[in-house]
Tab-separated table of C-alpha atoms in Angstrom:
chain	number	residue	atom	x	y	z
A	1	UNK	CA	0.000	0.000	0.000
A	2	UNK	CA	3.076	2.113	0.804
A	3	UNK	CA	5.919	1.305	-1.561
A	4	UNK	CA	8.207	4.237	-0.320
A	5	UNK	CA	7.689	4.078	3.342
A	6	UNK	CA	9.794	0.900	3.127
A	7	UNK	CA	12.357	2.356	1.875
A	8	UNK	CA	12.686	4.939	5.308
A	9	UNK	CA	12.296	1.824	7.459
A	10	UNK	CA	15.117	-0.179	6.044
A	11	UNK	CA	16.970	3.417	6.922
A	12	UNK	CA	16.086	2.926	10.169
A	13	UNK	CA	16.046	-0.594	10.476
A	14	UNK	CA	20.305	-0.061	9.391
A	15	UNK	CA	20.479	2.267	11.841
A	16	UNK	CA	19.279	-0.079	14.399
A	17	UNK	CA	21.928	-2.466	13.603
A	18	UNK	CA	24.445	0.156	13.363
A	19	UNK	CA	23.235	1.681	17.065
A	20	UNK	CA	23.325	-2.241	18.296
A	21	UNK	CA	26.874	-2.541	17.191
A	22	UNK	CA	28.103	0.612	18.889
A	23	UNK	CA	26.023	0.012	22.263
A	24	UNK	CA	27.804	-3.546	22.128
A	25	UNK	CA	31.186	-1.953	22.192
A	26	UNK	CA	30.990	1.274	23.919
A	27	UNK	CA	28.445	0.290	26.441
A	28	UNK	CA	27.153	4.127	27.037
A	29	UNK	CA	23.509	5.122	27.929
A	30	UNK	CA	23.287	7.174	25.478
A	31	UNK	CA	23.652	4.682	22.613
A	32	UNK	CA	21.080	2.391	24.344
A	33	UNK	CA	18.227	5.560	24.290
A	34	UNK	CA	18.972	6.595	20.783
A	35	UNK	CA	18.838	2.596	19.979
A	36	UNK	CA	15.346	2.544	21.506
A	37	UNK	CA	14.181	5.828	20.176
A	38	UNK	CA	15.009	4.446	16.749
A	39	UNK	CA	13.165	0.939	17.086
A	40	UNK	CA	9.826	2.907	18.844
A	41	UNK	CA	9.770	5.087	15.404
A	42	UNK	CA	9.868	1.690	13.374
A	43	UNK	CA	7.412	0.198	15.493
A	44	UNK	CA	5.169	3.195	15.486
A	45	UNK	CA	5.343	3.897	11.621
A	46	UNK	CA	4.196	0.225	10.984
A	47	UNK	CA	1.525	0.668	13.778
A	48	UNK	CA	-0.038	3.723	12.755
A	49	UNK	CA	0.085	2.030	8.548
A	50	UNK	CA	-2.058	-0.220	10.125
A	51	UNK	CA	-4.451	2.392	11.475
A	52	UNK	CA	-4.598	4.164	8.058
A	53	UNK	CA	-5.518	0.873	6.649
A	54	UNK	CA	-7.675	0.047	9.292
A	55	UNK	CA	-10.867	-0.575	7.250
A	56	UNK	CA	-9.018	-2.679	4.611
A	57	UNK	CA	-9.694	-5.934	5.682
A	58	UNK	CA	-10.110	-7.740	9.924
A	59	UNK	CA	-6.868	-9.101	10.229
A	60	UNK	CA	-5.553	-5.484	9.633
A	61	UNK	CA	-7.422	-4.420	12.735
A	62	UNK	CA	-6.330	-7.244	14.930
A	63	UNK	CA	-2.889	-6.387	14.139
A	64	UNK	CA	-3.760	-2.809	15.296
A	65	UNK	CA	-5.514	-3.369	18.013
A	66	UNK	CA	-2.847	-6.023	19.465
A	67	UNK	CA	0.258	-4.221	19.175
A	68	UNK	CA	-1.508	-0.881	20.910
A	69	UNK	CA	-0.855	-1.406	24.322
A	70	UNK	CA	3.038	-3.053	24.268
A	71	UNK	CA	3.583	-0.837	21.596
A	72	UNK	CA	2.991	2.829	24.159
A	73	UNK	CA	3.929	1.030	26.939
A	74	UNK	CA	6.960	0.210	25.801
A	75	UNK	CA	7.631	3.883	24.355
A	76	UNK	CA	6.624	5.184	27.995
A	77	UNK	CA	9.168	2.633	29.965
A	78	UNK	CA	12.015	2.405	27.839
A	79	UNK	CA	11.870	5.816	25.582
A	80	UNK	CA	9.960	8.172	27.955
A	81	UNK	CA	11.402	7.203	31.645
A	82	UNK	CA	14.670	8.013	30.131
A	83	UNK	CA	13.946	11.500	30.109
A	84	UNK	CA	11.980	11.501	33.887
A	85	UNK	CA	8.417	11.353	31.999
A	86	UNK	CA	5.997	8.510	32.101
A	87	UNK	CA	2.462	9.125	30.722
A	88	UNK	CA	0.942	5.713	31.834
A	89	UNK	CA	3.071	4.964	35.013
A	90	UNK	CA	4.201	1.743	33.149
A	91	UNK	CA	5.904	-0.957	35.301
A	92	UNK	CA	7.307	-4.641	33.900
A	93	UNK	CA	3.883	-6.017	34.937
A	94	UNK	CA	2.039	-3.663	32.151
A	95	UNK	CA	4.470	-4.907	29.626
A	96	UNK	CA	3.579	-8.268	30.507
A	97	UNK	CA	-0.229	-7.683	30.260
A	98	UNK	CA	0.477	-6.242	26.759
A	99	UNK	CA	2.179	-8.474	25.703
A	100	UNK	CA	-0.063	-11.246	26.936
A	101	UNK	CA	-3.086	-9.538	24.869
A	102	UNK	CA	-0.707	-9.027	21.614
A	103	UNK	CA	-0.274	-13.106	21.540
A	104	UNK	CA	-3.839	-13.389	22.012
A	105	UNK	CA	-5.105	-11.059	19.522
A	106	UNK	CA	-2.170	-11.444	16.550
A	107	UNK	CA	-3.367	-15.214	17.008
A	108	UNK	CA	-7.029	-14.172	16.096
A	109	UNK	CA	-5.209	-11.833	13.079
A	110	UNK	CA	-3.300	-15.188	11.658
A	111	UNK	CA	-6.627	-16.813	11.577
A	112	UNK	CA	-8.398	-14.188	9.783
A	113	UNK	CA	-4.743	-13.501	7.622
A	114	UNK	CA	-4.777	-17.548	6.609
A	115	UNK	CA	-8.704	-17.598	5.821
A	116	UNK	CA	-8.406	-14.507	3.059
A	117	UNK	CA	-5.760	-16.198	1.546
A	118	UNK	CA	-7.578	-19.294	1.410
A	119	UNK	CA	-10.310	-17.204	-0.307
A	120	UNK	CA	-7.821	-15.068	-2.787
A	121	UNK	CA	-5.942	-18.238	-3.420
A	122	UNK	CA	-9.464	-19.974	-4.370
A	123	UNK	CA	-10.476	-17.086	-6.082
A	124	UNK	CA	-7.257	-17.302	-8.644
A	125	UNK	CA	-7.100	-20.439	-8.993
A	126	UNK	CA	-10.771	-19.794	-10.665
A	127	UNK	CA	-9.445	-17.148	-12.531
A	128	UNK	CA	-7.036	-19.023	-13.865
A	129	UNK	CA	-8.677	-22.364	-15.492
A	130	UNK	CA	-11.453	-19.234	-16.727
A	131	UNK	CA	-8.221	-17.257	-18.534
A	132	UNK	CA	-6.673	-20.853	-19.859
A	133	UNK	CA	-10.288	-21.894	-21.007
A	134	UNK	CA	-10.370	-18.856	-23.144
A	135	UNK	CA	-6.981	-18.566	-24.529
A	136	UNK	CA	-8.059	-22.301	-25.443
A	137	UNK	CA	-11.223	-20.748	-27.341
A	138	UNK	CA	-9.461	-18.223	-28.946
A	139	UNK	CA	-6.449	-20.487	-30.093
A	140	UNK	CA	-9.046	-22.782	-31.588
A	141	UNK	CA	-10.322	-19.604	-33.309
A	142	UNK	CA	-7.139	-18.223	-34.544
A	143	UNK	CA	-5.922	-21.335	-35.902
A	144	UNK	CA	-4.312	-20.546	-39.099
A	145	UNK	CA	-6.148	-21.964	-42.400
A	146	UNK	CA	-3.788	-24.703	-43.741
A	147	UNK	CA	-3.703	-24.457	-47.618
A	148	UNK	CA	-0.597	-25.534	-50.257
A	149	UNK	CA	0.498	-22.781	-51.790
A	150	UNK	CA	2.808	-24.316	-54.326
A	151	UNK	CA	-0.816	-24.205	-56.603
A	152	UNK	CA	0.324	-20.691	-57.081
A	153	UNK	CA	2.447	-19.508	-59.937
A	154	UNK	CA	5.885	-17.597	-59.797
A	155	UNK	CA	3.934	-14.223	-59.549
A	156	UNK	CA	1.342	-14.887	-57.388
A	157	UNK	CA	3.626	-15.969	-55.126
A	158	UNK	CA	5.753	-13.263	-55.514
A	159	UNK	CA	2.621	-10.959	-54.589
A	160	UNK	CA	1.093	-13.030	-51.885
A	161	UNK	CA	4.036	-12.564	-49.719
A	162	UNK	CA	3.965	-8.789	-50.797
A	163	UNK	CA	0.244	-8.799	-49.068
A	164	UNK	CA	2.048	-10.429	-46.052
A	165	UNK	CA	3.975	-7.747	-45.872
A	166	UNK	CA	0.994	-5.488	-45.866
A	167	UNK	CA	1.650	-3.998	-48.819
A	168	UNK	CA	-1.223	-2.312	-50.664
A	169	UNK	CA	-2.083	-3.116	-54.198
A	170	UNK	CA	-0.337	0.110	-55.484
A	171	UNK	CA	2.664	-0.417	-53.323
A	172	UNK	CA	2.942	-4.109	-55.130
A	173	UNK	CA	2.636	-2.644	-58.744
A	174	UNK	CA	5.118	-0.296	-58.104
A	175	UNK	CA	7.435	-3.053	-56.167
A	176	UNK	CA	7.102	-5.980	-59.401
A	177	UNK	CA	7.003	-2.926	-62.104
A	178	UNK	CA	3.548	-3.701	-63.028
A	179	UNK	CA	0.272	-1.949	-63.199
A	180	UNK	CA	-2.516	-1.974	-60.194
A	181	UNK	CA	-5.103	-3.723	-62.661
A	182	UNK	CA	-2.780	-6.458	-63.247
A	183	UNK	CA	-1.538	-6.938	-59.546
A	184	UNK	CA	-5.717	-6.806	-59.026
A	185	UNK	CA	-6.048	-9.444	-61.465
A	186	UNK	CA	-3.183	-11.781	-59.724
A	187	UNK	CA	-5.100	-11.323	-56.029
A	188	UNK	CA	-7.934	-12.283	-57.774
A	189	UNK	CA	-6.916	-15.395	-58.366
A	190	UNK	CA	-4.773	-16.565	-55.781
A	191	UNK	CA	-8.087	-15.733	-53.661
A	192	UNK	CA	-9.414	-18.747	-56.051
A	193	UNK	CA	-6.848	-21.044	-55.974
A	194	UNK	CA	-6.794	-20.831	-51.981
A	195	UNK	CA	-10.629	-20.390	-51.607
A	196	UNK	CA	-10.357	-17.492	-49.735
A	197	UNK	CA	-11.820	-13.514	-49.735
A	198	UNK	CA	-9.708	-11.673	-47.839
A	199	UNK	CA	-6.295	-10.100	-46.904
A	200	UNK	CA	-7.100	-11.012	-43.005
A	201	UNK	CA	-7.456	-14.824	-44.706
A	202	UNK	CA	-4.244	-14.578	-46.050
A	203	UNK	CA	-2.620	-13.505	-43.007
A	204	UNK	CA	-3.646	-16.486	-41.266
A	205	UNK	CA	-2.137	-18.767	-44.012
């Protein structure tokens, strides 16, 4: 639904990894709150996706309604507290709750998630045989007339492949050097001698 808001979280997402690596070596507090600030925007950003698509489809809601609570009380025990402020008063136990509800619900959302596939995957599979059925059809239709053409002479040979080419009579007459009349005369008959009535015909041959 988003194409470029993926790009900005793989940003993030590197500089994650990149805050991880430096927190692993240098071991300062301020690594560790820029780390978490970092992963509470990624979380958020996909959270709040999932509010704007909130009437898309149920397991879309699940997923919002699940990762609501762990989601602010993480950003208000291990982003917030940081900087002396808590909003919620969150302790451990809150987190657990949360978290408790997120497995509950986002188990509900898989449900849901593996049901509409179910349906979509049914529903192409339909759509499928229906589009090979009627390539069949028109393959049948479009099957080219099957004539010899060696009953043709020399010069209506010469001309039939010049109406392949989708030349018009006066583009023939002027290609073989003779007049329109006489190249009229030649489709003429090789629309005999292949029992045919049009140039669409011959294209088929």
């Amino acid at each position: 639904y988003y194409p470029k808001v993926k790009n900005y979280t793989y940003i993030i997402g590197a500089g994650i990894i990149l805050f991880v690596i430096l927190f692993l070596i240098f071991k300062k507090n301020d690594l560790y709150i820029i780390l978490g600030i970092l992963t509470a925007i990624l979380l958020f950003v996909y959270w709040f996706l999932g509010v704007l698509l909130f009437k898309e489809n149920t397991h879309t809601k699940l997923f919002t309604f699940s990762y609501v609570i762990i989601l602010f009380s993480g950003i208000d025990f291990y982003i917030l507290k940081n900087f002396g402020i808590s909003l919620f008063e969150t302790n451990a136990t809150n987190l657990k709750i949360g978290g408790f509800i997120q497995i509950i619900v986002l188990s509900f959302a898989v449900i849901y998630r593996e049901k509409d596939l179910r349906k979509y995957n049914s529903l192409m599979k339909n759509e499928i045989i229906k589009f090979s059925e009627e390539i069949e059809q028109l393959t049948l239709q479009e099957e080219p007339i099957k004539v010899k053409l060696d009953v043709l002479s020399f010069r209506e040979r010469e001309i039939f492949n010049l109406i392949v080419s989708s030349k018009s009579n006066k583009e023939i007459a002027a290609e073989v050097n003779i007049s329109v009349n006489t190249v009229k005369f030649h489709v003429k008959n090789i629309y005999g001698k292949l029992n045919i009535k049009s140039r669409k015909e011959v294209l088929k041959i």
